[in-house]
Coordinates of C-alpha atoms in Angstrom, one line a residue:
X1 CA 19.4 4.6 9.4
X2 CA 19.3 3.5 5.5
X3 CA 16.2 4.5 4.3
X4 CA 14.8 4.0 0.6
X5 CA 11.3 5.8 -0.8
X6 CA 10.1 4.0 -3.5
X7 CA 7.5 6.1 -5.6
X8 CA 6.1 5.8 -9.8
X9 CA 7.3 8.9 -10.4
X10 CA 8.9 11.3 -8.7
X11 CA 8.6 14.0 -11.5
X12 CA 5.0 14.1 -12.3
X13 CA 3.3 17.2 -10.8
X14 CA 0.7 15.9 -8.0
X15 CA 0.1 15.5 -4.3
X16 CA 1.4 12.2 -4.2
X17 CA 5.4 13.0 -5.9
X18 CA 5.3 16.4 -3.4
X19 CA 4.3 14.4 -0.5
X20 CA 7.2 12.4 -1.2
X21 CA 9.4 14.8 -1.9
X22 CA 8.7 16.5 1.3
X23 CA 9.2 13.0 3.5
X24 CA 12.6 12.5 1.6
X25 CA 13.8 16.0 2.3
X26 CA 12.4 15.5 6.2
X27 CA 14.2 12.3 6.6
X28 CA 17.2 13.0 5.3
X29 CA 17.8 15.3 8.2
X30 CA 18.5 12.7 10.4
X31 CA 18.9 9.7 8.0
X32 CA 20.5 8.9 5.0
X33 CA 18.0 8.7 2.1
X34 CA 17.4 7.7 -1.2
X35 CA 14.4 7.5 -3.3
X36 CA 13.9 4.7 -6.3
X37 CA 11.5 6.2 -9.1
X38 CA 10.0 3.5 -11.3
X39 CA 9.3 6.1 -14.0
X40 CA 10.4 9.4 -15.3
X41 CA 8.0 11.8 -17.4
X42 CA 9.4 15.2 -16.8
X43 CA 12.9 16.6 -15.2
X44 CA 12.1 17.1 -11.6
X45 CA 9.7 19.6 -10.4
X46 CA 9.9 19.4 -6.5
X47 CA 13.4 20.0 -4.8
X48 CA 15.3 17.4 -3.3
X49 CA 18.1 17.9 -0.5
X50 CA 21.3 17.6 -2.5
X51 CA 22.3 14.4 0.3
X52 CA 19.5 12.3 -1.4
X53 CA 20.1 9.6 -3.9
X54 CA 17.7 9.6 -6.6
X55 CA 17.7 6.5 -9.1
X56 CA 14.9 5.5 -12.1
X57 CA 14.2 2.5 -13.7
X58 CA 13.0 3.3 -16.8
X59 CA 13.3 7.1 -18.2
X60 CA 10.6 7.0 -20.8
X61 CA 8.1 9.3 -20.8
X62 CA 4.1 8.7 -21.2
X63 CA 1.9 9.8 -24.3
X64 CA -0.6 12.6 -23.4
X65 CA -3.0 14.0 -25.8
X66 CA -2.7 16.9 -27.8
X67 CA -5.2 19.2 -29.1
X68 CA -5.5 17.4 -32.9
X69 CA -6.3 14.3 -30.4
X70 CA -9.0 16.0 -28.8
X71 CA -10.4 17.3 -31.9
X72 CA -10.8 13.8 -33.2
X73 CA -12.4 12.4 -30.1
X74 CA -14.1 16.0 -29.1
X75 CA -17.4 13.9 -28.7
X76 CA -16.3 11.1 -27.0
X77 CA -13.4 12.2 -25.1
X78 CA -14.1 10.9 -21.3
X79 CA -14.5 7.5 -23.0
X80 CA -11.5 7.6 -24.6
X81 CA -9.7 9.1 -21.4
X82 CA -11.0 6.8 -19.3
X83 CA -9.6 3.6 -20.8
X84 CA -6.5 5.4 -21.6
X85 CA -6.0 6.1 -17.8
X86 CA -6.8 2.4 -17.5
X87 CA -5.0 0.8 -20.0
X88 CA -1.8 2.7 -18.9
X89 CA -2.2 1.6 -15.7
X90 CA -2.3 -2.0 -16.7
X91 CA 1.0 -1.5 -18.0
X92 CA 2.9 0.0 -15.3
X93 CA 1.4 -2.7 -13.2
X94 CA 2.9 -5.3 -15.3
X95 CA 6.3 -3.2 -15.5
X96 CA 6.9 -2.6 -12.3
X97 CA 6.5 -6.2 -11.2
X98 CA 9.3 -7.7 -14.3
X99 CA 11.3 -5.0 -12.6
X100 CA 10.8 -6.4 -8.7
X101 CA 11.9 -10.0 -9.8
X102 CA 15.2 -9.0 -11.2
X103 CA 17.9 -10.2 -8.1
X104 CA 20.1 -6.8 -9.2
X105 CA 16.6 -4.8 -7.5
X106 CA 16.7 -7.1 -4.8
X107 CA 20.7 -7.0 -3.8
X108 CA 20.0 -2.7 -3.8
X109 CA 16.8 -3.0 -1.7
X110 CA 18.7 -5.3 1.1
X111 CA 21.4 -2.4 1.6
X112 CA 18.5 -0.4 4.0
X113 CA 17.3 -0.5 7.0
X114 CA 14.0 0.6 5.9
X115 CA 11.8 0.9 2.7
X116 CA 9.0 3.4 2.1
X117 CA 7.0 2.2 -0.2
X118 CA 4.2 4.8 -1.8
X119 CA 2.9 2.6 -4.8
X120 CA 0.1 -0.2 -3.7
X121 CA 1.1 -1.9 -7.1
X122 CA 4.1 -3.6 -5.3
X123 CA 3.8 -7.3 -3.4
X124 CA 5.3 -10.0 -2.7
X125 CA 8.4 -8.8 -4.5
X126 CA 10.9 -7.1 -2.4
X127 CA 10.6 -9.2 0.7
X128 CA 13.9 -9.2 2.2
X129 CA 15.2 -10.3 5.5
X130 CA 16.4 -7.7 7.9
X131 CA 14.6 -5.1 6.1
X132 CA 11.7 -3.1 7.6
X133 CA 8.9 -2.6 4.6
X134 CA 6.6 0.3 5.5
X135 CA 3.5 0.9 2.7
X136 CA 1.4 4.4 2.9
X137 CA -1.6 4.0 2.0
X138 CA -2.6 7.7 0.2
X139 CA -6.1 7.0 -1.0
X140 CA -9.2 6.3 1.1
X141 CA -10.0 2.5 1.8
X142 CA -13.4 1.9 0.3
X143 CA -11.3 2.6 -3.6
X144 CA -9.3 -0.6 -2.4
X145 CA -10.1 -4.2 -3.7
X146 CA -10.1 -6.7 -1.0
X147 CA -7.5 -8.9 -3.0
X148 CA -5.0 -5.6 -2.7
X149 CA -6.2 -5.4 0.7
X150 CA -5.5 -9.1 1.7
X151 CA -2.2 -8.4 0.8
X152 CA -1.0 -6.1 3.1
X153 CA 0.5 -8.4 5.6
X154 CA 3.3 -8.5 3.5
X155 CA 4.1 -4.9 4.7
X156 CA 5.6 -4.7 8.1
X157 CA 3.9 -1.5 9.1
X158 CA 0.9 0.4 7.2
X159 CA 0.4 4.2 7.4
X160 CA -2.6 5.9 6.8
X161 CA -3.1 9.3 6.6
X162 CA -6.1 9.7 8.6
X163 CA -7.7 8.2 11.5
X164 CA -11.4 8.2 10.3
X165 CA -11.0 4.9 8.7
X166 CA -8.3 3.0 11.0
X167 CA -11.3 0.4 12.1
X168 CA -11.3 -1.1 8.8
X169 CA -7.7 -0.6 8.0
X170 CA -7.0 -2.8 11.2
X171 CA -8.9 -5.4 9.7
X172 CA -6.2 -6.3 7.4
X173 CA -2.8 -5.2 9.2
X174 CA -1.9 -5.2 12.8
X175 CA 0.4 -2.2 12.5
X176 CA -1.4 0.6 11.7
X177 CA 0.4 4.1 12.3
X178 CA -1.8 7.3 11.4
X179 CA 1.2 9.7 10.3
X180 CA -0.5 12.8 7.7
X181 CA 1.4 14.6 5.4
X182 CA 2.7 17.9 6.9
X183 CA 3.6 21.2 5.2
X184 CA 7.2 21.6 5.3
X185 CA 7.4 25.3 5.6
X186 CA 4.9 27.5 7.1
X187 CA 5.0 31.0 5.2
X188 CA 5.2 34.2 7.2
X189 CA 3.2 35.8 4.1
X190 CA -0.6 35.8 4.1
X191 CA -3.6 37.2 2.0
X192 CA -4.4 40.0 2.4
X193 CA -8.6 39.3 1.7
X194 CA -9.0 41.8 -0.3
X195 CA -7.9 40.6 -4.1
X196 CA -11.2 39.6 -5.8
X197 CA -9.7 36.3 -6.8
X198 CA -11.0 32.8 -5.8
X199 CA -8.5 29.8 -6.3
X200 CA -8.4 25.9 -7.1
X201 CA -5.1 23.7 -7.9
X202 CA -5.3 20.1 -8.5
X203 CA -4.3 18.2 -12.0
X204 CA -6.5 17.8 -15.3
X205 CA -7.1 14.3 -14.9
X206 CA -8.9 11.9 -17.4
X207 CA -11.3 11.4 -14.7
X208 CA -11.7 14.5 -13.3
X209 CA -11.2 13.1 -9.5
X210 CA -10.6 16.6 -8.9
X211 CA -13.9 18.3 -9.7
X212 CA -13.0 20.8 -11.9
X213 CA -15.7 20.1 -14.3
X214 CA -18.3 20.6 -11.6
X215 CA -16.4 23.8 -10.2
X216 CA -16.9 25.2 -13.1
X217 CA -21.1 24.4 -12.9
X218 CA -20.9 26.1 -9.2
X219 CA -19.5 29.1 -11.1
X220 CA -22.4 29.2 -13.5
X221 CA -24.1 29.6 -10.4
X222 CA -22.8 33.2 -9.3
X223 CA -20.6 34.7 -11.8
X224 CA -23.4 37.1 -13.1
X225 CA -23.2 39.0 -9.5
X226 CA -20.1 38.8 -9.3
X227 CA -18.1 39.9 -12.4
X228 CA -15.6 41.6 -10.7
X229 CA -14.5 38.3 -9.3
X230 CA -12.0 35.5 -10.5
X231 CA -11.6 32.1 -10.6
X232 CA -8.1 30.8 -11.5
X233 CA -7.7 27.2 -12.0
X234 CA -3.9 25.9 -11.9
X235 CA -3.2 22.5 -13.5
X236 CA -2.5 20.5 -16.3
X237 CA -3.4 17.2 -17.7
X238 CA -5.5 15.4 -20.4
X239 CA -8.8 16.9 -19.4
X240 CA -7.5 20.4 -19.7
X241 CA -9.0 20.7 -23.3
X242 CA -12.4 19.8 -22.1
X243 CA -12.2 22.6 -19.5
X244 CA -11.4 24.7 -21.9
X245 CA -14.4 23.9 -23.9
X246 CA -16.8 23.8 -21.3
X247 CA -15.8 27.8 -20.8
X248 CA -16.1 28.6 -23.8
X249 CA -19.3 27.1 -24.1
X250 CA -21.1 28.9 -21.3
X251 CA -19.5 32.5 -21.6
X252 CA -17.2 32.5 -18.6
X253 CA -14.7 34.8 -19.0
X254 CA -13.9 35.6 -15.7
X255 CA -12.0 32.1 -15.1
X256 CA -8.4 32.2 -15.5
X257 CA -6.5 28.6 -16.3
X258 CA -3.2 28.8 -15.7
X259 CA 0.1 25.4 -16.0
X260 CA 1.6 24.9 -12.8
X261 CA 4.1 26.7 -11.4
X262 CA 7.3 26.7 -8.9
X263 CA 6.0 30.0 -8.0
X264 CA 2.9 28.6 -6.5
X265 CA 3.3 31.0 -3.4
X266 CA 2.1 33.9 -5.6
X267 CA -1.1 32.5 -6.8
X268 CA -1.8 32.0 -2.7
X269 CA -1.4 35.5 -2.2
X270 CA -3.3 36.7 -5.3
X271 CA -6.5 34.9 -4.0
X272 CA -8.6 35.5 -1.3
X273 CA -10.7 32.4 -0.9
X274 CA -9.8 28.5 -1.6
X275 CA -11.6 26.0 -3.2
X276 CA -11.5 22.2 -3.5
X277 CA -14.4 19.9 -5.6
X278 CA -12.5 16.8 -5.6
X279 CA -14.5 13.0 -6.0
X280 CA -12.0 11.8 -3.7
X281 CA -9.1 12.3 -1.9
X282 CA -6.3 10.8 0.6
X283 CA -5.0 13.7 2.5
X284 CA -5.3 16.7 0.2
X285 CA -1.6 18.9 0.2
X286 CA -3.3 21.8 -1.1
X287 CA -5.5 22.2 1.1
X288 CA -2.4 22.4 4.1
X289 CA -0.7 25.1 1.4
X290 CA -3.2 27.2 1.2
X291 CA -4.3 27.2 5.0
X292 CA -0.7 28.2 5.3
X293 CA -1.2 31.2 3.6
X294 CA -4.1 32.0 6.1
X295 CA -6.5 31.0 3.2
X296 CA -10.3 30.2 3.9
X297 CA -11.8 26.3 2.6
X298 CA -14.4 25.6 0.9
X299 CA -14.5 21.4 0.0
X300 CA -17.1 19.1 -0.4
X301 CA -18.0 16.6 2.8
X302 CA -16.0 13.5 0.8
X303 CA -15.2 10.4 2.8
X304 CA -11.8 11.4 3.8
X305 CA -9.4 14.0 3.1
X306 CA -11.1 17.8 3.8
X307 CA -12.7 16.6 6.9
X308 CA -9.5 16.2 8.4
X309 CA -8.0 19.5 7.5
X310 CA -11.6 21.9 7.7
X311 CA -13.1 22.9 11.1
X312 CA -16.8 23.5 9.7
X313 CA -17.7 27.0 10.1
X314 CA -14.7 27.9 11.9
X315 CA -11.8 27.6 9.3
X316 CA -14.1 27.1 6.1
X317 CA -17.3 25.6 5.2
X318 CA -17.4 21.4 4.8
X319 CA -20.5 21.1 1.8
X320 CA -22.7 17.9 1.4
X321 CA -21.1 16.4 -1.6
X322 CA -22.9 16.8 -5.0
X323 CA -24.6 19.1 -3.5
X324 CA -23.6 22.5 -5.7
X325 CA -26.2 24.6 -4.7
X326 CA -25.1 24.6 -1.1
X327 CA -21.3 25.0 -2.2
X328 CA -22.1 28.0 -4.5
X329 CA -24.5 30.1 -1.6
X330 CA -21.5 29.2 1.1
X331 CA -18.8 30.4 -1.7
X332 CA -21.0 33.6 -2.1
X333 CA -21.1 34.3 1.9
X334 CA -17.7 34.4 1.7
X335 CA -17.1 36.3 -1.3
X336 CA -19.8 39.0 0.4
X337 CA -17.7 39.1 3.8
X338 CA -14.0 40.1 4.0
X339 CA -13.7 39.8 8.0
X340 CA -15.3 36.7 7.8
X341 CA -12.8 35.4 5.3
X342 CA -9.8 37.1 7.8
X343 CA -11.3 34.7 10.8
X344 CA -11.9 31.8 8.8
X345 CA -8.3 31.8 7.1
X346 CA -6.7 32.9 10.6
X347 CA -8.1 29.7 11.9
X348 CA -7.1 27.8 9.2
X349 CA -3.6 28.9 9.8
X350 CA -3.8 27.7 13.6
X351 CA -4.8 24.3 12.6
X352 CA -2.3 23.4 10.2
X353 CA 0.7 24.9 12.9
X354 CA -0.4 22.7 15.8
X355 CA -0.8 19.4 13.8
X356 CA 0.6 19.5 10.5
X357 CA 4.1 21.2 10.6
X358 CA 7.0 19.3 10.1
X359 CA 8.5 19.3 13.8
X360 CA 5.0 17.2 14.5
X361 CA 5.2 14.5 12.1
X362 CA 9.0 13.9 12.2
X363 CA 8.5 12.8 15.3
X364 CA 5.9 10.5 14.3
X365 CA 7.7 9.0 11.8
X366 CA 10.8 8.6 14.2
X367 CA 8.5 7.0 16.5
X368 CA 7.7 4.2 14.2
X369 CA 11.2 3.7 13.3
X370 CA 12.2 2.7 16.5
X371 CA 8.6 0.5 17.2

């Protein structure tokens, strides 16, 4: 089969572009496979099977701020961010939608058998006979607005990543496939649990979905009793400079930032214990890496995402969200017990073979092609 993935951007550094990436690569194994990228930022970060097509619409990059920026707004700076991130958005929504009426889009869209589409902003725009429209749905449902929601008949097959929430997805589409994201190679290489180093990767977002801000509060918690412990944040992104601050500001100079990297193996292998604090999440791909590497969790209870990937008390501790207290005594239980952070990853590693590798979801995903 023909199969085109649209995405934003394929080249910014997040879940959603390596989740992507990784479908793309998976597909083209048995397919032939392209992938249409409204926007490029950056050159490309994740690796693409040299069979793949890759095509962008507009190559522009975004603003971001710098530091001289965030001196200026130091004091108001998640304002600002916060209607940058929307503002932005606005615009891309508008963008992408000029783009979708032009016929020349429309005449490369009705050469496949099937689109992928990963970006909800897209509707009622590339309807085309004879071609089979498939939307995943990456974020949790209650972030949704029921005008977006109504809309999703226009889709011939919806894919959530989960099946916690399939109830109310099946309230707006009758062809609902629960297909996660898999890991697309599982590393012979472990941790060995004994480097003192705790770890968290996510980007430095305007709005901080990933929690780093209130990782670094848990940390105020404990880092007295343990300072021969560290915690390395990998990331990048507007808030970084606030992070920064917030550091600074309470003496903690036992946490490591760090950009991201293609080396990411390493940092698994440096650390010994994994954290997540996100707001919210769709399926989390970090949290399959570093279960890979035999890692222990720890992630707050959020409505969907951890949950799916953490076996309570058996593979890593699930935490009450807001609830930092609780998050820092489970972190220090595991920072105080090396066999138990062996079992704990060990099991994480089990999980993620039986029902996230890539064997198990390609034949999901070959399932609904032929539905």
């Amino acid at each position: 089969m023909k199969i085109l993935i649209i995405d934003i951007d394929i080249t910014l550094i997040g879940g959603v572009a390596k989740v992507v990436s990784n479908l793309a690569n998976l597909l083209s194994k048995k397919h032939q496979v392209d992938i249409l990228s409204m926007y490029k930022q950056n050159e490309l970060f994740f690796k693409l099977d040299k069979k793949i097509n890759l095509y962008f619409f507009n190559q522009k990059g975004y603003k971001h701020i710098n530091k001289n920026t965030y001196k200026k707004y130091k004091y108001n700076i998640i304002l600002y961010l916060v209607f940058k991130f929307i503002f932005k958005h606005k615009y891309y929504c508008e963008k992408i939608k000029i783009y979708f009426q032009n016929q020349k889009i429309k005449q490369i869209i009705s050469q496949y058998d099937i689109v992928i589409n990963n970006n909800y902003f897209l509707f009622n725009t590339i309807k085309i006979k004879n071609v089979n429209l498939i939307q995943i749905m990456h974020g949790n449902f209650i972030y949704y607005s029921k005008d977006l929601l109504k809309k999703l008949h226009f889709f011939d097959h919806l894919v959530i990543l989960s099946d916690k929430q399939i109830d109310k997805w099946k309230k707006y589409h009758k062809n609902i496939h629960v297909i996660p994201n898999f890991i697309p190679f599982i590393s012979q290489k472990e941790s060995n649990y004994k480097q003192k180093n705790i770890l968290s990767i996510g980007r430095m977002v305007c709005n901080d979905e990933k929690g780093f801000l209130r990782l670094i509060e848990i940390w105020k918690l404990i880092h007295k009793k343990y300072q021969d412990w560290t915690l390395t944040l990998v990331g990048e992104g507007e808030l970084k400079y606030l992070i920064q601050e917030k550091i600074k500001e309470n003496h903690l100079k036992n946490i490591i930032l760090k950009p991201f990297t293609k080396e990411i193996e390493q940092e698994y292998l440096n650390a010994s214990i994994y954290l997540m604090c996100s707001y919210y999440e769709g399926f989390p791909m970090v949290l399959i890496e570093a279960s890979s590497y035999a890692l222990p969790l720890l992630a707050f209870d959020i409505h969907t995402g951890p949950k799916d990937i953490i076996e309570d008390q058996k593979s890593g501790f699930l935490i009450q969200d807001g609830n930092l207290k609780d998050f820092a005594q489970k972190l220090c239980i595991l920072m105080d017990n090396e066999n138990l952070r062996k079992t704990m990853g060990k099991k994480a590693k089990e999980k993620i073979k039986k029902e996230f590798s890539k064997e198990v979801i390609m034949q999901k995903w070959e399932k609904l092609f032929t539905s």
